[in-house]
Short mmCIF file of N, CA and C in Angstrom, two decimals:
data_model
loop_
_atom_site.label_atom_id
_atom_site.label_comp_id
_atom_site.label_asym_id
_atom_site.label_seq_id
_atom_site.Cartn_x
_atom_site.Cartn_y
_atom_site.Cartn_z
N MET S 1 26.47 194.74 82.03
CA MET S 1 27.21 194.11 81.06
C MET S 1 25.84 193.14 80.87
N GLU S 2 25.54 193.02 79.48
CA GLU S 2 24.38 192.54 79.02
C GLU S 2 24.68 190.87 78.85
N THR S 3 24.01 190.02 79.25
CA THR S 3 24.18 188.71 78.89
C THR S 3 23.66 188.13 77.91
N GLN S 4 24.66 187.70 76.85
CA GLN S 4 24.25 186.95 75.33
C GLN S 4 23.73 185.61 75.54
N HIS S 5 22.43 185.31 74.87
CA HIS S 5 22.12 183.94 74.79
C HIS S 5 22.29 183.37 73.33
N TYR S 6 22.73 182.33 73.35
CA TYR S 6 22.99 181.62 72.15
C TYR S 6 22.14 180.46 72.03
N PRO S 7 21.49 180.52 70.42
CA PRO S 7 20.55 179.40 70.37
C PRO S 7 20.93 177.77 70.61
N LEU S 8 20.12 177.12 70.98
CA LEU S 8 20.85 175.71 71.29
C LEU S 8 20.99 174.92 70.10
N GLU S 9 21.89 174.19 69.62
CA GLU S 9 21.83 173.21 68.50
C GLU S 9 20.87 172.44 68.34
N GLU S 10 20.32 172.15 67.20
CA GLU S 10 19.25 171.36 67.02
C GLU S 10 19.88 170.10 66.96
N LYS S 11 19.55 168.94 67.57
CA LYS S 11 20.44 167.76 67.56
C LYS S 11 19.17 166.55 67.14
N PRO S 12 19.29 165.68 66.63
CA PRO S 12 18.27 164.54 66.40
C PRO S 12 18.06 163.95 67.65
N ILE S 13 16.90 163.53 67.80
CA ILE S 13 16.19 162.75 69.02
C ILE S 13 16.96 161.58 68.91
N ILE S 14 17.61 161.07 69.93
CA ILE S 14 18.18 159.59 69.91
C ILE S 14 17.71 158.82 70.93
N VAL S 15 17.42 157.68 70.58
CA VAL S 15 16.75 156.78 71.58
C VAL S 15 17.26 155.57 71.96
N PRO S 16 17.32 154.65 73.25
CA PRO S 16 18.02 153.75 73.25
C PRO S 16 17.61 152.66 72.18
N THR S 17 18.49 151.60 71.99
CA THR S 17 17.94 150.76 70.84
C THR S 17 17.60 149.27 71.61
N ARG S 18 16.92 148.45 70.80
CA ARG S 18 16.63 147.06 71.61
C ARG S 18 17.99 146.60 72.04
N GLU S 19 19.11 146.85 71.53
CA GLU S 19 20.35 146.22 72.20
C GLU S 19 20.55 146.85 73.75
N HIS S 20 20.44 147.97 73.69
CA HIS S 20 20.25 148.51 75.08
C HIS S 20 19.18 147.92 76.23
N ALA S 21 18.04 147.45 75.29
CA ALA S 21 17.12 147.04 76.20
C ALA S 21 17.42 145.71 76.78
N SER S 22 18.28 145.08 75.78
CA SER S 22 18.65 143.45 76.39
C SER S 22 19.50 143.57 77.61
N LEU S 23 20.14 144.88 78.17
CA LEU S 23 20.55 144.76 79.48
C LEU S 23 19.93 144.63 80.54
N GLU S 24 18.57 144.81 80.22
CA GLU S 24 17.50 144.99 81.38
C GLU S 24 17.39 143.75 82.24
N ALA S 25 18.00 142.62 81.64
CA ALA S 25 18.03 141.36 82.57
C ALA S 25 18.94 141.71 83.68
N PHE S 26 19.98 142.35 83.74
CA PHE S 26 20.75 142.94 84.77
C PHE S 26 20.44 143.73 85.77
N VAL S 27 19.35 144.51 85.29
CA VAL S 27 18.74 145.68 86.43
C VAL S 27 18.09 145.02 87.68
N GLY S 28 18.66 145.47 88.68
CA GLY S 28 18.17 145.26 90.05
C GLY S 28 19.42 144.99 91.15
N LYS S 29 18.75 144.49 92.19
CA LYS S 29 19.85 144.30 93.20
C LYS S 29 19.76 142.83 93.35
N TRP S 30 21.08 142.18 93.43
CA TRP S 30 21.58 140.95 93.44
C TRP S 30 22.28 140.47 94.61
N ALA S 31 22.20 139.37 95.35
CA ALA S 31 22.96 138.88 96.53
C ALA S 31 24.03 137.75 95.78
N ILE S 32 25.11 137.84 95.94
CA ILE S 32 26.05 137.09 95.46
C ILE S 32 26.93 135.93 96.23
N GLU S 33 27.14 134.85 95.65
CA GLU S 33 27.58 134.11 96.71
C GLU S 33 28.58 133.18 95.62
N GLY S 34 29.71 132.71 96.00
CA GLY S 34 30.60 131.83 95.17
C GLY S 34 31.88 131.51 95.74
N GLN S 35 32.78 131.22 94.79
CA GLN S 35 34.12 130.90 95.14
C GLN S 35 35.19 131.51 94.25
N SER S 36 36.41 131.84 94.72
CA SER S 36 37.42 132.22 93.95
C SER S 36 38.58 131.08 93.97
N PHE S 37 39.18 131.09 92.91
CA PHE S 37 40.16 130.09 92.99
C PHE S 37 41.54 130.82 92.70
N ALA S 38 41.68 131.93 92.45
CA ALA S 38 42.87 132.75 92.18
C ALA S 38 43.54 132.84 93.57
N TYR S 39 45.00 132.58 93.36
CA TYR S 39 46.00 132.41 94.64
C TYR S 39 45.76 131.32 95.28
N THR S 40 45.17 130.45 94.93
CA THR S 40 44.96 129.18 95.71
C THR S 40 45.68 127.82 95.07
N ASP S 41 45.82 126.76 95.88
CA ASP S 41 46.52 125.52 95.27
C ASP S 41 45.04 124.90 94.42
N ASP S 42 43.97 125.43 94.26
CA ASP S 42 42.56 124.63 93.75
C ASP S 42 41.98 123.75 94.70
N THR S 43 42.47 123.42 95.88
CA THR S 43 41.90 122.67 97.02
C THR S 43 41.28 123.56 98.20
N SER S 44 41.55 124.86 98.10
CA SER S 44 41.30 125.53 99.29
C SER S 44 40.48 126.94 98.37
N PRO S 45 39.46 126.84 97.85
CA PRO S 45 39.08 128.40 97.18
C PRO S 45 38.56 129.16 98.24
N THR S 46 38.62 130.43 97.89
CA THR S 46 38.25 131.45 98.70
C THR S 46 36.76 131.94 98.63
N LYS S 47 35.82 131.88 99.65
CA LYS S 47 34.29 132.00 99.72
C LYS S 47 34.35 133.79 99.06
N ILE S 48 33.25 133.87 98.32
CA ILE S 48 32.90 134.83 97.75
C ILE S 48 31.62 135.45 98.33
N LYS S 49 31.02 136.60 98.66
CA LYS S 49 29.82 136.86 99.28
C LYS S 49 29.77 138.35 99.35
N GLY S 50 28.50 138.93 98.64
CA GLY S 50 28.16 140.49 98.64
C GLY S 50 27.05 140.72 98.09
N ILE S 51 26.99 141.94 97.54
CA ILE S 51 25.74 142.51 96.89
C ILE S 51 26.23 143.28 95.64
N VAL S 52 25.69 143.16 94.66
CA VAL S 52 25.82 144.02 93.38
C VAL S 52 24.58 144.71 93.06
N THR S 53 24.64 145.86 92.48
CA THR S 53 23.20 146.61 91.79
C THR S 53 23.50 147.17 90.54
N TYR S 54 22.50 146.86 89.86
CA TYR S 54 22.74 147.34 88.38
C TYR S 54 21.40 148.47 88.09
N GLU S 55 21.85 149.50 87.73
CA GLU S 55 20.78 150.47 87.27
C GLU S 55 21.11 151.48 86.16
N TRP S 56 20.22 151.81 85.63
CA TRP S 56 20.10 152.74 84.41
C TRP S 56 20.63 154.26 84.73
N LEU S 57 21.70 154.56 83.97
CA LEU S 57 21.91 155.91 83.93
C LEU S 57 20.78 156.59 83.19
N ALA S 58 20.46 158.05 83.73
CA ALA S 58 19.51 158.77 83.23
C ALA S 58 19.59 158.71 81.72
N GLY S 59 18.46 158.28 81.01
CA GLY S 59 18.67 158.29 79.25
C GLY S 59 18.36 156.86 78.73
N GLY S 60 18.94 155.96 79.65
CA GLY S 60 18.53 154.49 79.15
C GLY S 60 19.71 154.17 78.23
N PHE S 61 20.94 154.79 78.18
CA PHE S 61 21.99 154.48 77.25
C PHE S 61 23.23 153.43 77.86
N PHE S 62 23.35 153.80 79.36
CA PHE S 62 24.59 153.12 80.00
C PHE S 62 23.85 152.69 81.13
N LEU S 63 24.25 151.31 81.52
CA LEU S 63 23.86 150.53 82.63
C LEU S 63 25.12 150.51 83.71
N CYS S 64 24.83 151.10 84.72
CA CYS S 64 25.69 151.55 85.82
C CYS S 64 25.71 150.29 86.95
N TYR S 65 26.67 149.91 87.51
CA TYR S 65 26.67 148.94 88.49
C TYR S 65 27.79 149.15 89.48
N LYS S 66 27.35 148.75 90.78
CA LYS S 66 28.52 148.77 92.06
C LYS S 66 28.14 147.52 92.51
N TRP S 67 29.32 147.17 93.25
CA TRP S 67 29.54 146.05 93.92
C TRP S 67 30.16 146.16 95.21
N ASP S 68 30.03 145.32 96.11
CA ASP S 68 30.24 145.20 97.47
C ASP S 68 30.31 143.90 97.79
N ARG S 69 31.56 143.23 97.76
CA ARG S 69 32.04 141.95 98.07
C ARG S 69 32.94 141.64 98.81
N TYR S 70 33.12 140.34 99.53
CA TYR S 70 33.96 139.91 100.34
C TYR S 70 34.39 138.55 99.69
N PHE S 71 36.22 138.58 99.62
CA PHE S 71 36.58 137.49 99.45
C PHE S 71 37.26 136.95 100.72
N ASP S 72 36.43 136.04 101.50
CA ASP S 72 36.69 135.56 102.82
C ASP S 72 36.28 136.76 103.65
N PHE S 73 37.46 137.38 103.95
CA PHE S 73 37.36 138.75 104.95
C PHE S 73 37.96 139.91 104.33
N GLU S 74 38.51 139.81 103.31
CA GLU S 74 39.02 141.06 102.38
C GLU S 74 37.70 141.59 101.54
N ASN S 75 37.58 142.89 101.83
CA ASN S 75 36.47 143.64 101.15
C ASN S 75 36.93 144.20 99.78
N HIS S 76 36.17 143.92 98.77
CA HIS S 76 36.21 144.65 97.59
C HIS S 76 35.14 145.15 96.89
N LYS S 77 35.38 146.72 96.60
CA LYS S 77 34.17 147.31 95.90
C LYS S 77 34.59 147.76 94.74
N GLY S 78 33.70 148.34 94.22
CA GLY S 78 33.92 148.60 92.80
C GLY S 78 32.50 149.14 91.90
N MET S 79 32.74 149.88 90.80
CA MET S 79 31.56 150.04 90.10
C MET S 79 32.10 150.13 88.53
N GLY S 80 31.16 149.91 87.65
CA GLY S 80 31.49 149.52 86.18
C GLY S 80 30.27 150.37 85.57
N ILE S 81 30.58 150.58 84.18
CA ILE S 81 29.60 151.09 83.38
C ILE S 81 29.80 150.32 82.14
N ILE S 82 28.43 149.73 81.42
CA ILE S 82 28.12 148.95 80.40
C ILE S 82 27.58 150.02 79.11
N SER S 83 28.30 149.93 78.09
CA SER S 83 28.02 150.92 77.19
C SER S 83 27.72 149.85 75.68
N HIS S 84 26.97 150.26 74.81
CA HIS S 84 26.44 149.87 73.58
C HIS S 84 27.25 151.00 72.42
N ASP S 85 27.94 150.25 71.56
CA ASP S 85 28.67 151.20 70.45
C ASP S 85 27.60 150.76 69.26
N GLU S 86 26.89 151.64 68.79
CA GLU S 86 25.95 151.44 67.77
C GLU S 86 26.78 151.29 66.65
N ASN S 87 27.96 151.96 66.28
CA ASN S 87 28.49 151.97 64.90
C ASN S 87 29.22 150.31 64.79
N ALA S 88 30.09 150.02 66.02
CA ALA S 88 30.17 148.84 65.86
C ALA S 88 29.61 147.60 66.27
N HIS S 89 28.45 147.78 66.82
CA HIS S 89 27.17 146.84 67.04
C HIS S 89 27.82 146.14 68.50
N SER S 90 28.50 146.76 69.12
CA SER S 90 29.15 145.71 70.54
C SER S 90 29.03 146.48 71.60
N PHE S 91 28.96 145.65 72.65
CA PHE S 91 28.87 146.19 74.07
C PHE S 91 30.31 146.27 74.63
N ALA S 92 30.51 147.18 75.61
CA ALA S 92 31.96 147.13 76.40
C ALA S 92 31.68 147.52 77.75
N ILE S 93 32.36 147.11 78.65
CA ILE S 93 32.38 147.64 80.08
C ILE S 93 33.75 148.16 80.84
N THR S 94 33.73 149.05 81.31
CA THR S 94 34.83 149.77 82.18
C THR S 94 34.68 149.44 83.70
N ASN S 95 35.58 148.85 84.44
CA ASN S 95 35.58 148.40 85.83
C ASN S 95 36.50 149.52 86.40
N TYR S 96 35.95 149.92 87.73
CA TYR S 96 37.12 150.77 88.59
C TYR S 96 36.90 150.10 90.03
N ASP S 97 37.83 149.68 90.72
CA ASP S 97 37.85 149.19 91.81
C ASP S 97 38.29 149.91 92.64
N SER S 98 38.56 149.21 94.31
CA SER S 98 38.92 149.70 95.59
C SER S 98 40.20 149.33 95.73
N GLN S 99 40.76 148.46 94.86
CA GLN S 99 42.36 148.19 94.73
C GLN S 99 43.16 148.87 93.59
N GLY S 100 42.27 149.96 92.88
CA GLY S 100 42.82 150.81 91.98
C GLY S 100 43.29 150.09 90.60
N ASN S 101 42.28 149.45 90.42
CA ASN S 101 42.28 148.48 89.06
C ASN S 101 41.26 149.01 88.27
N ILE S 102 41.77 149.42 86.78
CA ILE S 102 40.65 149.57 85.88
C ILE S 102 40.71 148.49 84.71
N LYS S 103 39.68 148.11 84.63
CA LYS S 103 39.56 146.81 83.57
C LYS S 103 38.39 146.95 82.57
N SER S 104 38.87 146.60 81.48
CA SER S 104 38.04 146.78 80.29
C SER S 104 37.57 145.69 79.84
N TYR S 105 36.30 145.09 79.14
CA TYR S 105 35.82 144.17 78.83
C TYR S 105 34.94 144.24 77.28
N GLN S 106 35.07 143.52 76.50
CA GLN S 106 34.39 143.35 75.42
C GLN S 106 33.08 142.40 75.66
N ILE S 107 31.89 142.73 75.20
CA ILE S 107 30.86 141.80 75.46
C ILE S 107 30.02 141.36 74.23
N SER S 108 30.11 140.11 74.12
CA SER S 108 28.93 139.60 73.10
C SER S 108 28.09 138.68 73.79
N TYR S 109 26.68 138.52 73.11
CA TYR S 109 25.67 137.91 73.74
C TYR S 109 24.59 137.19 73.01
N THR S 110 24.38 136.02 73.46
CA THR S 110 23.24 135.31 72.60
C THR S 110 22.04 135.39 73.67
N PRO S 111 20.81 134.70 73.21
CA PRO S 111 19.76 134.78 74.17
C PRO S 111 19.89 133.90 75.52
N ASP S 112 20.93 132.90 75.36
CA ASP S 112 21.47 132.24 76.44
C ASP S 112 22.67 132.87 77.27
N SER S 113 23.35 133.65 76.84
CA SER S 113 24.37 133.88 77.66
C SER S 113 25.29 135.00 77.12
N TRP S 114 25.87 135.72 78.16
CA TRP S 114 26.76 136.79 77.93
C TRP S 114 28.08 136.40 78.02
N LYS S 115 29.16 136.82 77.27
CA LYS S 115 30.43 136.59 77.32
C LYS S 115 31.27 138.00 77.33
N PHE S 116 32.27 137.95 78.27
CA PHE S 116 32.91 139.09 78.69
C PHE S 116 34.45 138.62 78.24
N LYS S 117 34.89 139.54 77.73
CA LYS S 117 36.47 139.17 77.39
C LYS S 117 37.44 140.27 77.47
N GLY S 118 38.44 140.29 78.29
CA GLY S 118 39.28 141.42 78.62
C GLY S 118 40.65 140.92 78.34
N GLU S 119 41.91 141.38 78.45
CA GLU S 119 43.16 141.09 78.24
C GLU S 119 43.50 140.11 78.87
N LYS S 120 43.13 139.69 80.16
CA LYS S 120 43.70 138.36 80.76
C LYS S 120 42.47 137.84 81.63
N GLU S 121 41.20 138.36 81.36
CA GLU S 121 40.14 137.70 82.17
C GLU S 121 39.20 137.67 81.19
N ARG S 122 38.32 136.48 81.10
CA ARG S 122 36.98 136.41 80.58
C ARG S 122 36.07 135.18 81.57
N ALA S 123 34.77 135.86 80.97
CA ALA S 123 33.56 135.15 81.73
C ALA S 123 32.43 134.94 80.85
N THR S 124 31.64 133.98 81.40
CA THR S 124 30.28 133.75 80.89
C THR S 124 29.42 133.66 81.75
N LEU S 125 28.32 134.59 81.54
CA LEU S 125 27.07 134.78 82.26
C LEU S 125 25.77 134.15 81.92
N LYS S 126 25.08 133.32 82.60
CA LYS S 126 24.10 132.82 82.23
C LYS S 126 22.96 133.09 82.97
N PHE S 127 21.87 133.53 82.30
CA PHE S 127 20.57 134.02 83.37
C PHE S 127 19.57 133.11 83.35
N ASP S 128 18.73 132.78 84.39
CA ASP S 128 17.77 132.14 84.99
C ASP S 128 16.74 133.07 85.46
N THR S 129 15.42 132.51 85.63
CA THR S 129 14.62 133.26 86.33
C THR S 129 15.10 133.82 87.72
N ASP S 130 15.06 135.15 87.99
CA ASP S 130 15.82 135.74 88.88
C ASP S 130 17.05 135.45 89.57
N SER S 131 17.78 134.56 88.64
CA SER S 131 19.19 134.34 89.11
C SER S 131 20.08 134.44 87.71
N PHE S 132 21.49 134.44 87.98
CA PHE S 132 22.28 134.23 86.99
C PHE S 132 23.76 133.71 87.50
N THR S 133 24.34 132.95 86.67
CA THR S 133 25.89 132.40 87.36
C THR S 133 26.78 133.20 86.33
N GLU S 134 27.97 133.26 86.96
CA GLU S 134 29.18 133.85 86.41
C GLU S 134 30.32 132.88 86.45
N SER S 135 30.86 132.32 85.59
CA SER S 135 31.96 131.42 85.46
C SER S 135 33.33 132.20 84.87
N TRP S 136 34.34 132.66 85.54
CA TRP S 136 35.31 133.46 85.32
C TRP S 136 36.72 132.73 85.19
N GLU S 137 37.49 133.18 84.13
CA GLU S 137 38.84 132.46 84.02
C GLU S 137 39.82 133.25 83.64
N ILE S 138 40.94 133.24 84.23
CA ILE S 138 42.15 134.17 84.09
C ILE S 138 43.40 133.33 83.07
N LEU S 139 44.05 134.28 82.42
CA LEU S 139 44.91 133.85 81.60
C LEU S 139 46.06 133.61 82.30
N VAL S 140 46.84 132.38 82.46
CA VAL S 140 48.02 132.42 83.12
C VAL S 140 48.97 131.70 82.12
N GLY S 141 50.07 132.51 81.62
CA GLY S 141 50.80 132.29 80.63
C GLY S 141 49.94 132.21 79.21
N LYS S 142 49.84 131.10 78.54
CA LYS S 142 48.94 130.94 77.34
C LYS S 142 47.73 129.98 77.82
N THR S 143 47.53 129.60 79.05
CA THR S 143 46.62 128.71 79.40
C THR S 143 45.44 129.39 80.48
N TRP S 144 44.21 129.12 79.92
CA TRP S 144 43.13 129.62 80.77
C TRP S 144 42.80 128.98 81.82
N LYS S 145 42.67 129.44 82.94
CA LYS S 145 42.45 128.92 84.17
C LYS S 145 41.16 129.32 85.03
N PRO S 146 40.56 128.28 85.59
CA PRO S 146 39.48 128.88 86.57
C PRO S 146 39.83 129.85 87.28
N LEU S 147 38.91 130.89 87.66
CA LEU S 147 39.43 132.25 88.29
C LEU S 147 38.58 132.31 89.40
N CYS S 148 37.03 132.19 89.03
CA CYS S 148 35.92 132.07 90.14
C CYS S 148 34.45 131.55 89.61
N GLU S 149 33.65 131.28 90.41
CA GLU S 149 32.30 130.92 90.11
C GLU S 149 31.59 131.64 90.94
N ILE S 150 30.53 132.18 90.31
CA ILE S 150 29.33 133.30 91.31
C ILE S 150 28.21 132.77 91.03
N LYS S 151 27.27 132.85 92.00
CA LYS S 151 25.91 132.59 91.59
C LYS S 151 25.09 133.90 92.15
N ALA S 152 24.10 134.38 91.41
CA ALA S 152 23.53 135.53 92.05
C ALA S 152 22.15 135.27 91.91
N HIS S 153 21.47 135.74 93.30
CA HIS S 153 19.84 135.64 93.14
C HIS S 153 19.49 137.35 93.39
N LYS S 154 18.40 137.69 92.60
CA LYS S 154 17.80 138.77 92.72
C LYS S 154 17.07 139.03 94.06
N ILE S 155 17.57 140.26 94.61
CA ILE S 155 16.58 140.52 95.93
C ILE S 155 15.83 141.75 95.75
N ALA S 156 15.90 142.50 94.78
CA ALA S 156 15.23 143.68 94.62
C ALA S 156 15.32 144.34 93.31
#
């Protein structure tokens, strides 16, 4: 039996945009520390410590990241993918974690900060030289309450 070969469909060359390039601020390995106010009475926050690594998927269109962190002694691992929708002119994230959660967030950004907005969580990230801060809130009823504060320092 002879193998048939089909010509490859010609596709226009697509290259990452400047919006994709704006994600470069995240690329690297980061040590994180902070505190979580979830499930506490706000007087005894849970300590957060861990590592998060951001890297480009081949092609430069998607930024993948993995985290391995501890909330006191409870390990929480996961991964996410940040994408940019050229038609909608917006970013989005989908996260998957070791607790079986799948969470999605829309992202907006300015030169000073990145804002993540999900169904029941939102965050503001602010970058500085080789560091960034994350301030997360959670929707409880109709009120946004502090969820956690994280500081990340670039280590690679």
